Amino acid sequence: MQTTIPGFPRLGEHRELKFAVETYFKDHDAQKLQQTGKDLREKHWRLLQDNGLTEIPSNDFSFYDQMLDTACLLNIIPQPLRSAGLSDLDSYFALARGSQTDKVDVKARPMKKWFNTNYHYIVPLIDAETTIHCSGTKIFDEYLEAKNSGIETRPVLIGPFTFLRLSEIQSDVDQTKLLESMVESYRHILQKLAALGATWIQVDEACLVQELSQADVAFFKKIYQALLKDAPLKVLLQTYFGDIRESYQTVINLPFDGIGLDFVEGKQTLALVQSGFPKDKLLYAGVLNGKNIWRNAYQQTLTLLESMNDLNIVLSTSCSLLHLPYTVANETLAEETKRYFSFAVEKVIELTQLRSILAGNTELLEKNKALFSGNRCQPNQVMKEKLQQLTENDFQRSATYETRKKTQHALFGFPQLPTTTIGSFPQTKEVKQTRGKYRRGTIDQQTYDQYIAKQIIEWINWQEDIGLDVLVHGEFERNDMVEYFGQQLSGILFTTNGWVQSYGTRGVKPPIIWEDIERLQPMTVKWTRFAQAQTSKPVKGMLTGPVTILNWSFPREDIGLRETVYQLALAIRQEVLDLEAAGIQMIQIDEAALREKLPLRRSDWHKEYLDWAIPAFRLVHSQVKEATQIHTHMCYSEFSDIVPEIAAMDVDVISFESARSNLTLLDELRRQQFQTAVGPGVFDIHSPRIPTVDELTTTITNILDKLPADQVWINPDCGLKTRGVIETKESLEHMLQAVHRVREGSANGE
């Protein structure tokens, strides 16, 4: 039996890719960056080969994002960049981050969540001027690179169906010509790979796991009937994140040589396969969870495989291992704890071990059975009783939104278009070094506290100087919006090197929810209260919500997500009430990842997710006073289809990402008569580009064309921790100047 994976993490064992790309942004040494990429690819191919993988993917590596790679491969580059005179590499990064020089000023392309993960992809733009053809060479270069190293690989490419569904296609594009050019371009790629000696290609069509209409399936069929006709090499259709119930019969009847199916998240995958799977095709069975870090229970997997023992199976993971840390071997956790974990390298080893067990190695199977024979952790009876004692009143604020709005307006008396930021200020090298010294014990508590206090005072004073209405303390004591809270809660473990790519060069270390969760002590009160004491203006308390903590963690598999998120909600509720008792009148509870685990099928939204995710958020803030203003923030997700659920969160102010999405969500808010105050982000914080006052004035004016002024707050897209000090200050100063310009124009009746 063969073994493979759809893809491998590309950040590197020690985040080499992150540091190399960020260095390139400073020195523009393309040769050095390309060498780092080549070294990483070579290391990863060798690692997969040495650990027994029999089929190795290539072109799963990317300097930023695989959708962006595919767009550049197909010459899908917007007009402003085509004539900007930038190098191919600089054009590539300009699409991802924007570019602002004397010669070119372009905004970054929109960034969206990759299905139900915390990975973000860059949205390609196909307009009437786009001429699609295979102009790039990356997929060919990397195949040859591996081949020249003596490693035969299977090139990976996002399929045309998924690529088109995830792209922004303008209305004036000729759909017939678009389809023809896409098919012709992909045919050219297949032919060139075959000419180079490749025998297989993997086309990723994750959109097949979404709810599809008959027209969608017919469109998919039309693409592949043309593409697979006389295909010069074998084609693996790879799917993940669910099952392909609507298109299954179509897929198995098309001349694919292999079909990759997800047996972890695909609820109907086994039933579909058992209803009939062609004997002349390979079933790439995704039986190991590619999105969670727990060891596989081999006996369960063997039982699953036995139910399909008449098929030609290749063992695989449920999806690319992009969503996992590199290896458990680099962690300092106790061995008794680490033995339950399987990161990317270990998933490959597990595939090899399963193959060995199927060949008769009973020792490996018995050792695995022993791991799962006992209880990993003991349940917390007190926590269970707390959850059982929750009533309807625990999830409802006593006053309606309209009542709260009047009370808070009288209390705060803000001018039209109140201004604020989302929470964090630049995490400079000095800030990070100081936190590191404190963590390692090279500076004492007093020295550390003095440093943090100094940062807070400086930034509070600066915020007052430029005229912000609601201030933040800057979060200089915090490493990550989830990690900071998780480290102060019982039941959650953290890795030392467990980095996972979120977007581009941004890596996160997801917490591991190990057992039942409780808050041990106040987590944010100290520095929030200190910041508030420095000013007469309101300072927001900044918290991360329970749904985001859950969604950006590796969850337990021994209890359900609902129980875990309610445990988190009770812990954060204690913090909310302590902040309120300390005199904090505004509390922001960020739910940046609210939509992340929303099922990919609309029919599953409420029963499997929203029916507990929205109540969990309300559980956090339902007991505060009428005058306490509750904010939340959500970013880089699509919210138009869950506006009623967002309203049901019952907050007083919601801010969200909109700078990269051209304010399109506002049209839906207006259509559905959304009442909550909203703060659409007016500039993109993931780009180093500094918006002009004129540009921001236009953005604010466009917002007011869609929503009444008394419903609107003005703020950036997200927290500013990743930006430099100069970028941050100039951008916010321009934002305030634009707000004053709009306020004055409104006062003059303009």
XYZ file of C-alpha atoms in Angstrom:
750
model
C 0.000 0.000 0.000
C 1.312 3.438 -0.974
C 1.372 6.508 1.292
C 1.212 10.211 0.515
C 0.061 13.616 1.732
C -1.652 16.449 -0.211
C 0.939 18.974 1.005
C 3.508 19.849 3.677
C 4.058 22.989 5.825
C 6.303 25.546 4.159
C 7.248 27.929 6.982
C 10.152 25.674 7.857
C 11.181 23.921 11.041
C 12.401 27.190 12.537
C 10.264 29.629 10.479
C 13.085 30.083 7.976
C 10.642 31.155 5.268
C 9.107 33.887 7.415
C 12.448 35.459 8.208
C 13.731 35.135 4.647
C 10.671 36.817 3.123
C 10.649 39.597 5.705
C 14.357 40.160 5.046
C 13.587 40.401 1.338
C 11.076 43.158 2.055
C 14.019 45.134 3.475
C 16.978 44.259 1.243
C 15.277 42.994 -1.974
C 17.950 40.342 -2.396
C 16.001 37.972 -4.643
C 18.853 35.501 -4.998
C 19.090 35.026 -1.233
C 15.335 34.520 -0.926
C 15.249 32.024 -3.784
C 18.109 30.075 -2.210
C 16.232 29.834 1.093
C 13.205 28.533 -0.766
C 15.302 25.964 -2.590
C 16.958 24.804 0.649
C 13.593 24.395 2.377
C 12.080 22.431 -0.482
C 15.076 20.118 -0.622
C 14.936 19.559 3.135
C 11.222 18.787 3.082
C 11.409 16.386 0.125
C 14.257 14.507 1.796
C 12.391 14.388 5.089
C 9.274 12.928 3.458
C 11.364 10.406 1.582
C 13.387 9.399 4.641
C 10.222 8.904 6.689
C 8.800 6.423 4.243
C 6.378 8.445 2.140
C 6.064 6.696 -1.225
C 4.453 9.576 -3.166
C 5.862 13.057 -2.550
C 4.137 16.306 -3.567
C 5.870 19.309 -5.136
C 4.665 22.871 -5.837
C 2.946 22.838 -2.432
C 5.641 25.327 -1.397
C 4.870 29.045 -1.677
C 6.545 32.304 -0.742
C 3.128 33.667 0.279
C 0.024 31.798 -0.905
C -0.939 29.044 -3.327
C -3.917 30.927 -4.828
C -1.581 33.827 -5.526
C 0.939 31.407 -7.060
C -1.742 30.026 -9.371
C -2.846 33.512 -10.414
C 0.717 34.440 -11.343
C 1.196 31.131 -13.154
C -1.859 31.976 -15.287
C -0.907 35.635 -15.928
C -3.813 36.901 -13.799
C -2.257 40.194 -12.733
C -4.321 43.433 -12.500
C -3.570 46.208 -14.977
C -1.908 48.659 -12.509
C 0.805 46.089 -11.824
C 1.246 44.993 -15.440
C 2.606 48.405 -16.362
C 4.330 49.261 -13.075
C 7.758 48.049 -14.141
C 8.198 45.852 -11.062
C 10.058 42.565 -11.079
C 7.944 39.403 -11.105
C 8.733 38.838 -7.430
C 7.860 42.397 -6.424
C 4.618 42.245 -8.426
C 3.812 39.003 -6.610
C 4.297 40.547 -3.177
C 2.517 43.761 -4.224
C -0.610 41.710 -4.903
C -0.364 40.287 -1.387
C 0.697 43.377 0.587
C 0.231 46.401 -1.629
C 3.067 48.630 -2.802
C 3.717 52.318 -2.264
C 6.737 53.854 -3.997
C 7.494 56.862 -6.177
C 6.606 54.785 -9.241
C 3.661 52.697 -8.074
C 0.880 52.932 -5.498
C -1.381 49.863 -5.460
C -3.534 48.332 -2.774
C -3.258 44.704 -1.772
C -5.803 42.262 -3.127
C -8.518 41.083 -0.708
C -7.571 38.304 1.691
C -10.089 35.658 2.774
C -10.167 32.574 4.966
C -9.298 29.286 3.278
C -12.534 27.368 3.809
C -12.905 26.480 7.521
C -9.267 27.056 8.527
C -7.218 29.919 9.935
C -5.182 30.073 6.741
C -5.850 33.107 4.504
C -5.593 33.255 0.717
C -5.228 36.181 -1.668
C -8.268 36.641 -3.924
C -7.297 36.883 -7.622
C -9.023 39.434 -9.865
C -10.149 38.442 -13.367
C -11.309 41.440 -15.398
C -12.059 42.091 -19.060
C -8.405 42.969 -19.685
C -7.064 39.712 -18.223
C -5.453 37.423 -20.757
C -5.200 33.990 -19.204
C -2.344 31.816 -20.348
C 0.431 29.834 -18.686
C 3.130 32.459 -18.307
C 4.783 31.299 -15.086
C 7.279 28.512 -14.552
C 7.161 27.777 -10.805
C 5.369 24.417 -11.012
C 7.807 23.209 -13.674
C 10.886 24.596 -11.969
C 10.098 22.889 -8.673
C 9.322 19.567 -10.324
C 12.697 19.675 -12.092
C 14.406 20.850 -8.919
C 13.241 17.714 -7.112
C 13.971 15.483 -10.074
C 17.520 16.793 -10.331
C 17.910 15.869 -6.652
C 16.852 12.314 -7.440
C 13.312 12.660 -6.055
C 10.276 11.984 -8.232
C 7.332 14.148 -7.154
C 3.682 14.704 -7.938
C 3.156 18.405 -8.772
C 0.227 20.031 -6.961
C -2.013 22.708 -8.468
C -5.291 24.314 -7.420
C -7.890 23.053 -9.867
C -9.679 25.383 -12.312
C -13.126 24.865 -10.744
C -11.978 25.908 -7.275
C -9.744 28.681 -8.610
C -12.617 30.302 -10.505
C -15.068 29.973 -7.594
C -12.633 31.651 -5.200
C -11.625 34.441 -7.603
C -13.265 37.808 -8.118
C -14.606 37.761 -11.681
C -15.927 41.057 -12.954
C -19.309 41.109 -14.647
C -17.985 42.184 -18.063
C -15.792 39.094 -18.459
C -16.784 36.820 -21.340
C -17.563 33.560 -19.540
C -17.178 31.380 -22.615
C -13.735 32.742 -23.415
C -12.777 32.525 -19.746
C -13.568 28.825 -19.620
C -11.782 28.157 -22.893
C -8.643 29.982 -21.795
C -8.611 28.247 -18.390
C -8.944 24.781 -19.901
C -6.331 25.528 -22.545
C -3.910 26.856 -19.907
C -4.341 23.786 -17.690
C -3.948 21.484 -20.706
C -0.684 23.254 -21.498
C 0.489 22.706 -17.892
C -0.305 18.982 -18.084
C 1.477 18.646 -21.424
C 4.584 20.485 -20.280
C 4.810 18.480 -17.043
C 4.494 15.263 -19.027
C 7.239 16.443 -21.379
C 9.478 17.021 -18.366
C 8.894 13.447 -17.199
C 6.104 13.836 -14.620
C 3.702 10.905 -14.453
C 1.107 12.381 -12.062
C -0.417 15.764 -11.256
C -2.599 16.571 -8.235
C -5.409 19.052 -8.885
C -6.979 20.382 -5.676
C -10.728 20.915 -5.941
C -11.767 21.695 -2.391
C -14.865 23.574 -3.571
C -16.435 20.212 -4.360
C -17.137 19.756 -0.633
C -19.404 22.811 -0.584
C -23.133 22.671 -1.321
C -23.319 22.607 -5.105
C -26.219 23.086 -7.469
C -26.781 20.903 -10.520
C -25.434 23.791 -12.604
C -22.250 23.862 -10.485
C -21.699 20.137 -10.990
C -22.397 20.474 -14.695
C -19.806 23.270 -14.911
C -17.241 21.107 -13.110
C -17.999 18.240 -15.488
C -17.632 20.481 -18.526
C -14.202 21.664 -17.356
C -12.822 18.192 -16.765
C -14.341 16.533 -19.791
C -12.285 18.975 -21.827
C -9.216 18.923 -19.609
C -8.928 15.154 -19.215
C -9.448 14.322 -22.885
C -6.275 12.517 -23.938
C -4.529 13.690 -20.745
C -0.780 13.076 -21.155
C -0.235 12.061 -17.506
C -2.235 10.636 -14.638
C -4.497 13.020 -12.747
C -5.312 12.861 -9.035
C -8.421 14.833 -8.074
C -7.817 15.891 -4.455
C -10.621 17.084 -2.175
C -10.611 17.922 1.542
C -12.568 19.554 4.415
C -15.741 17.534 3.772
C -17.490 15.110 1.435
C -18.482 15.518 -2.208
C -22.020 14.156 -2.054
C -23.459 16.336 -4.856
C -20.685 15.597 -7.339
C -19.619 12.085 -6.322
C -21.238 10.215 -9.217
C -19.912 12.762 -11.685
C -16.405 12.523 -10.234
C -16.152 8.740 -10.287
C -17.443 8.635 -13.869
C -14.824 11.098 -15.142
C -11.464 9.665 -16.278
C -9.495 10.600 -13.158
C -6.784 8.111 -12.261
C -6.986 8.830 -8.544
C -9.563 10.482 -6.305
C -8.620 11.947 -2.912
C -11.421 11.942 -0.346
C -11.604 13.184 3.237
C -12.704 10.478 5.692
C -12.250 12.752 8.741
C -14.511 15.730 8.032
C -16.449 14.073 5.226
C -19.540 12.839 7.044
C -20.848 10.915 4.041
C -17.527 9.931 2.466
C -17.550 6.313 3.631
C -21.165 5.787 2.594
C -20.443 7.301 -0.812
C -17.458 5.014 -1.371
C -19.378 1.957 -0.192
C -22.133 2.793 -2.666
C -19.621 2.109 -5.403
C -16.074 3.113 -6.279
C -14.381 2.218 -9.579
C -11.931 -0.671 -9.357
C -9.727 0.945 -12.002
C -9.068 4.089 -9.935
C -6.896 4.691 -6.890
C -8.700 5.884 -3.772
C -6.472 8.355 -1.922
C -8.035 7.820 1.473
C -7.610 10.785 3.846
C -7.833 8.787 7.057
C -5.491 10.813 9.308
C -6.648 14.215 10.542
C -4.551 16.856 8.779
C -5.948 19.707 10.902
C -5.573 18.477 14.482
C -2.535 17.411 16.473
C -3.740 14.300 18.296
C -2.268 10.872 17.629
C -4.348 8.566 15.495
C -6.078 5.586 17.099
C -4.814 2.959 14.681
C -7.451 0.332 15.444
C -10.266 2.698 14.433
C -8.464 3.545 11.216
C -7.796 -0.115 10.467
C -11.482 -0.896 10.955
C -12.327 1.889 8.509
C -9.859 0.555 5.957
C -11.136 -3.014 6.366
C -14.580 -1.827 5.289
C -12.996 -0.863 1.930
C -10.483 -3.694 1.556
C -11.618 -4.512 -1.968
C -10.462 -1.104 -3.262
C -7.078 0.135 -4.455
C -6.165 2.474 -1.610
C -3.362 4.968 -1.093
C -3.103 6.050 2.549
C -3.172 9.818 3.030
C -4.028 12.620 5.412
C -7.405 14.321 5.217
C -5.856 17.528 3.860
C -2.522 19.265 3.446
C -0.404 19.367 6.609
C -0.063 23.127 6.098
C -2.387 23.545 9.087
C -0.100 21.762 11.573
C 3.183 22.616 13.326
C 6.359 21.074 11.941
C 7.348 18.417 14.509
C 6.728 17.355 18.096
C 10.447 16.620 18.436
C 11.232 20.310 18.960
C 8.930 20.692 21.954
C 9.945 20.820 25.606
C 6.701 19.375 26.962
C 6.933 16.294 29.144
C 7.331 13.054 27.221
C 4.212 11.708 28.931
C 2.308 14.581 27.323
C 4.055 14.691 23.942
C 3.281 11.056 23.204
C -0.336 12.036 22.523
C 0.631 14.564 19.838
C 1.282 14.186 16.135
C 2.443 17.219 14.155
C 3.277 17.264 10.435
C 6.375 15.046 10.566
C 4.647 12.641 12.925
C 1.605 12.390 10.618
C 3.933 11.130 7.907
C 5.401 8.617 10.341
C 1.893 7.492 11.316
C 1.080 6.796 7.667
C 4.204 4.672 7.422
C 3.327 2.847 10.638
C -0.196 2.122 9.425
C 1.251 0.647 6.254
C 3.591 -1.471 8.384
C 0.712 -2.657 10.571
C -1.287 -3.610 7.485
C 1.751 -5.647 6.438
C 1.640 -7.544 9.747
C 3.516 -5.468 12.360
C 1.432 -6.234 15.458
C 3.915 -4.617 17.855
C 3.180 -1.120 16.533
C -0.554 -1.735 16.827
C -0.364 -2.958 20.420
C 1.778 -0.001 21.449
C -0.791 2.360 19.928
C -3.657 0.554 21.653
C -1.907 0.991 24.986
C -1.789 4.757 24.447
C -5.561 4.909 24.157
C -6.381 2.368 26.859
C -6.467 4.792 29.797
C -7.888 8.230 30.601
C -5.627 11.026 29.388
C -7.172 13.528 31.834
C -9.749 13.539 34.602
C -13.018 15.449 34.183
C -13.632 18.530 36.351
C -16.846 17.829 38.232
C -17.180 21.426 39.453
C -17.025 22.693 35.871
C -19.598 20.164 34.763
C -21.981 21.378 37.458
C -21.461 25.023 36.448
C -22.448 24.201 32.891
C -25.479 22.238 34.028
C -26.657 25.156 36.165
C -26.715 27.706 33.319
C -30.157 29.154 32.611
C -31.655 31.278 29.852
C -30.934 34.425 31.870
C -27.200 33.720 31.677
C -27.349 34.364 27.942
C -29.440 37.572 27.847
C -28.661 41.189 28.747
C -31.331 42.762 30.914
C -31.720 45.900 28.766
C -32.470 46.052 25.047
C -29.999 47.498 22.569
C -32.090 50.646 22.073
C -32.256 51.255 25.815
C -28.528 50.726 26.190
C -27.835 53.019 23.255
C -29.638 55.940 24.895
C -27.956 55.345 28.245
C -24.486 55.090 26.730
C -25.003 58.140 24.502
C -25.881 60.214 27.534
C -22.883 58.857 29.436
C -20.155 59.197 26.785
C -21.398 62.069 24.628
C -19.161 61.257 21.674
C -19.034 63.495 18.612
C -20.338 62.225 15.285
C -18.206 59.371 13.907
C -16.423 58.330 17.129
C -12.858 57.192 16.526
C -10.876 54.354 18.044
C -8.431 51.580 17.152
C -8.913 47.838 17.375
C -6.513 47.274 20.263
C -2.839 46.638 19.693
C -0.025 49.016 18.797
C 3.305 48.082 17.152
C 5.118 45.169 18.731
C 8.564 46.603 18.086
C 11.785 44.657 18.392
C 12.405 46.374 21.730
C 8.971 45.357 23.045
C 9.497 41.730 22.040
C 13.014 41.663 23.481
C 11.829 43.075 26.798
C 9.064 40.480 27.055
C 11.640 37.800 26.222
C 14.025 39.013 28.931
C 11.219 38.955 31.477
C 10.120 35.489 30.407
C 13.690 34.172 30.710
C 14.198 35.860 34.093
C 16.992 38.216 33.005
C 14.982 41.232 34.207
C 12.795 41.310 37.303
C 9.093 42.090 37.674
C 9.675 45.702 38.686
C 11.894 46.461 35.677
C 9.437 44.794 33.328
C 6.437 46.614 34.804
C 8.227 49.940 34.522
C 8.901 49.313 30.863
C 5.297 48.312 30.069
C 3.974 51.290 32.035
C 6.231 53.629 30.061
C 4.946 52.257 26.761
C 1.333 52.617 27.851
C 1.792 56.194 29.069
C 3.538 57.253 25.840
C 0.869 55.777 23.605
C -2.043 56.996 25.744
C -0.604 60.520 25.547
C -0.122 60.213 21.802
C -3.689 58.995 21.283
C -4.968 61.982 23.235
C -2.751 64.331 21.233
C -4.159 63.245 17.865
C -7.728 63.323 19.173
C -8.922 59.715 19.311
C -12.223 59.441 21.184
C -11.762 55.961 22.673
C -8.267 54.836 23.608
C -6.528 51.496 24.028
C -3.564 50.552 26.175
C -1.676 48.961 23.277
C -1.280 45.363 24.535
C 2.502 45.599 24.926
C 2.443 42.872 27.557
C 0.746 40.418 25.172
C 2.351 38.057 22.691
C -0.723 36.862 20.786
C -4.438 37.533 21.220
C -5.145 33.862 21.945
C -1.870 32.716 23.445
C -1.869 35.495 26.056
C -5.199 34.376 27.484
C -4.598 30.673 27.077
C -1.416 30.900 29.137
C -3.457 32.181 32.063
C -6.181 29.549 31.888
C -5.923 26.057 33.308
C -6.336 23.146 30.944
C -4.474 24.683 27.991
C -0.975 23.779 26.819
C 1.413 25.776 24.648
C 4.213 24.704 22.404
C 7.609 26.338 22.061
C 8.002 25.907 18.307
C 4.514 24.908 17.163
C 4.202 27.591 14.491
C 1.457 27.369 11.881
C 1.125 29.690 8.891
C -1.877 32.000 9.047
C -1.068 34.158 6.038
C 2.090 35.179 4.233
C 4.821 35.533 6.844
C 2.393 35.501 9.751
C 2.738 32.419 11.946
C 0.735 31.569 15.063
C 1.212 28.977 17.798
C -2.250 27.518 18.382
C -2.912 26.495 21.980
C -3.668 22.849 22.691
C -6.805 22.357 24.743
C -5.722 19.504 26.989
C -8.446 19.271 29.627
C -11.282 21.250 31.263
C -10.696 25.015 31.375
C -10.911 27.499 34.236
C -9.687 31.053 34.849
C -7.129 31.106 37.644
C -6.914 34.869 38.290
C -7.604 38.238 36.599
C -5.761 38.403 33.286
C -6.063 41.974 31.960
C -7.323 44.133 34.812
C -3.922 45.372 36.002
C -2.769 47.114 32.835
C -6.215 48.192 31.655
C -6.883 49.902 34.974
C -3.425 51.512 34.837
C -4.101 52.860 31.345
C -7.488 54.224 32.346
C -5.875 56.067 35.253
C -3.731 58.034 32.763
C -6.654 59.681 30.944
C -10.162 61.014 31.356
C -11.157 59.456 28.036
C -12.515 55.909 28.034
C -9.983 53.112 27.579
C -11.318 49.858 26.203
C -10.705 46.628 28.017
C -9.424 44.195 25.404
C -10.364 40.515 25.516
C -10.446 37.607 23.106
C -13.789 35.868 22.868
C -14.403 32.177 23.584
C -15.258 31.202 20.017
C -12.034 32.683 18.668
C -9.940 31.042 21.393
C -11.558 27.719 20.492
C -11.270 28.176 16.732
C -7.636 29.242 16.915
C -6.696 26.320 19.156
C -6.279 22.616 18.601
C -9.463 21.334 20.292
C -9.973 18.197 22.298
C -11.459 15.208 20.506
C -12.777 13.474 23.637
C -15.538 16.062 24.276
C -17.619 18.230 21.959
C -16.842 21.770 20.857
C -19.968 23.123 22.554
C -18.811 22.000 25.998
C -15.330 23.405 25.438
C -16.531 26.805 24.239
C -18.902 27.184 27.198
C -16.016 26.487 29.554
C -14.069 29.243 27.814
C -17.059 31.568 27.946
C -17.394 31.199 31.708
C -13.696 32.008 32.121
C -13.875 35.145 29.951
C -17.120 36.219 31.660
C -15.250 36.375 34.973
C -12.718 38.703 33.338
C -15.452 40.920 31.874
C -17.088 41.370 35.267
C -13.742 42.089 36.946
C -12.964 44.766 34.341
C -16.350 46.339 34.901
C -15.824 46.302 38.672
C -12.475 48.036 38.122
C -14.237 50.960 36.432
C -13.727 50.016 32.792
C -16.808 51.250 30.938
C -16.008 49.831 27.505
C -14.986 46.227 26.916
C -14.089 44.816 23.523
C -14.475 41.054 23.187
C -12.864 40.092 19.901
C -14.385 37.302 17.863
C -12.082 37.543 14.866
C -12.627 33.869 14.064
C -16.398 33.674 14.537
C -17.002 32.328 11.040
C -13.981 30.083 10.889
C -15.591 26.819 11.920
C -18.907 27.587 10.265
C -19.730 24.364 8.388
C -19.119 24.557 4.678
C -22.689 23.403 4.078
C -25.373 25.939 4.967
C -27.759 23.186 6.091
C -25.336 22.414 8.955
C -24.765 26.008 10.098
C -27.133 26.242 13.028
C -27.308 22.724 14.410
C -23.568 22.113 14.225
C -22.223 25.566 15.033
C -24.264 28.755 15.338
C -26.679 27.318 17.898
C -23.809 27.178 20.411
C -21.290 29.725 19.072
C -23.587 32.754 19.336
C -24.920 31.822 22.815
C -21.332 31.245 23.989
C -20.482 34.820 23.075
C -23.602 36.174 24.805
C -22.723 34.158 27.900
C -19.540 36.248 28.183
C -21.161 39.686 28.388
C -24.783 39.120 29.400
C -24.313 40.092 33.055
C -22.769 43.557 32.589
C -24.565 46.766 33.478
C -26.696 48.714 31.036
C -24.142 51.518 30.781
C -21.186 49.213 30.030
C -20.559 49.348 26.308
C -19.644 46.018 24.731
C -17.619 46.034 21.525
C -16.527 43.147 19.336
C -14.268 42.848 16.312
C -14.261 40.395 13.417
C -11.803 40.241 10.555
C -10.989 38.550 7.252
C -14.147 36.510 6.921
C -17.285 36.849 4.864
C -20.219 37.901 7.018
C -22.945 38.901 4.557
C -24.771 35.605 4.919
C -24.809 35.573 8.741
C -25.935 39.152 9.455
C -28.923 38.035 11.614
C -26.585 35.866 13.699
C -24.175 38.772 14.145
C -27.100 40.905 15.323
C -27.962 38.134 17.783
C -24.582 38.606 19.459
C -26.274 41.644 21.071
C -23.219 43.911 21.247
C -23.255 47.692 21.285
C -20.525 48.286 18.674
C -19.037 45.914 16.122
C -15.918 46.665 14.062
C -14.824 44.569 11.129
C -12.425 44.308 8.206
C -13.635 46.107 5.114
C -10.730 47.985 3.516
C -9.821 45.095 1.202
C -13.443 44.237 0.413
C -14.578 47.657 -0.857
C -17.205 48.032 1.890
C -19.420 45.396 0.259
C -20.700 44.151 3.626
C -22.302 47.536 4.286
C -24.769 47.037 1.451
C -25.999 43.869 3.124
C -26.188 45.549 6.543
C -28.349 48.277 5.066
C -30.530 45.793 3.195
C -31.177 43.808 6.360
C -31.690 46.964 8.474
C -28.858 46.126 10.835
C -29.204 48.330 13.936
C -25.974 47.808 15.890
C -23.317 50.547 15.655
C -20.581 49.488 13.240
C -16.942 50.396 12.659
C -15.933 49.407 9.112
C -12.157 49.343 8.835
C -11.028 52.324 6.764
C -7.467 51.182 6.057
C -5.667 47.865 5.634
C -3.330 47.087 8.521
C -1.771 44.077 6.799
C -0.105 46.336 4.270
C 2.812 48.735 4.888
C 1.077 51.205 2.602
C 0.063 54.486 4.336
C -3.355 55.763 3.182
C -3.665 59.432 2.236
C -6.090 61.865 3.881
C -7.965 62.275 0.590
C -8.270 58.517 0.201
C -9.572 58.069 3.732
C -11.980 60.975 3.335
C -13.421 59.261 0.260
C -13.695 55.961 2.150
C -15.556 57.580 5.051
C -17.848 59.418 2.638
C -18.613 56.132 0.892
C -19.439 54.557 4.258
C -21.878 57.386 4.997
C -23.529 56.814 1.631
C -24.442 53.374 2.888
C -25.097 53.871 6.617
C -26.400 56.770 8.756
C -23.691 58.751 10.536
C -25.074 58.018 14.008
C -24.479 54.292 13.405
C -20.849 54.616 12.281
C -17.549 54.416 14.159
C -14.211 55.002 12.434
C -11.275 52.636 12.990
C -8.572 50.627 11.183
C -9.229 47.116 9.893
C -7.574 45.313 12.773
C -4.932 45.626 15.481
C -1.689 47.401 14.571
C 0.839 45.088 16.234
C 2.401 43.996 12.928
C 2.993 47.514 11.640
C 5.907 49.848 12.250
C 5.641 52.890 14.494
C 5.909 55.411 11.654
C 3.322 53.578 9.519
C 0.956 53.346 12.458
C 1.192 56.959 13.538
C 0.956 58.443 10.064
C -1.989 56.221 9.131
C -3.936 57.067 12.282
C -3.113 60.760 12.000
C -4.419 60.709 8.434
C -7.530 58.870 9.650
C -8.225 61.565 12.250
C -7.647 64.348 9.718
C -10.115 62.700 7.359
C -12.703 62.325 10.121
C -12.383 65.994 11.063
C -12.755 66.947 7.402
C -15.957 64.898 7.106
C -17.325 66.217 10.409
C -16.718 69.796 9.314
C -18.326 69.133 5.959
C -21.366 67.647 7.673
C -21.610 70.617 10.029
C -21.545 72.939 7.017
C -24.264 70.970 5.293
C -21.991 69.648 2.576
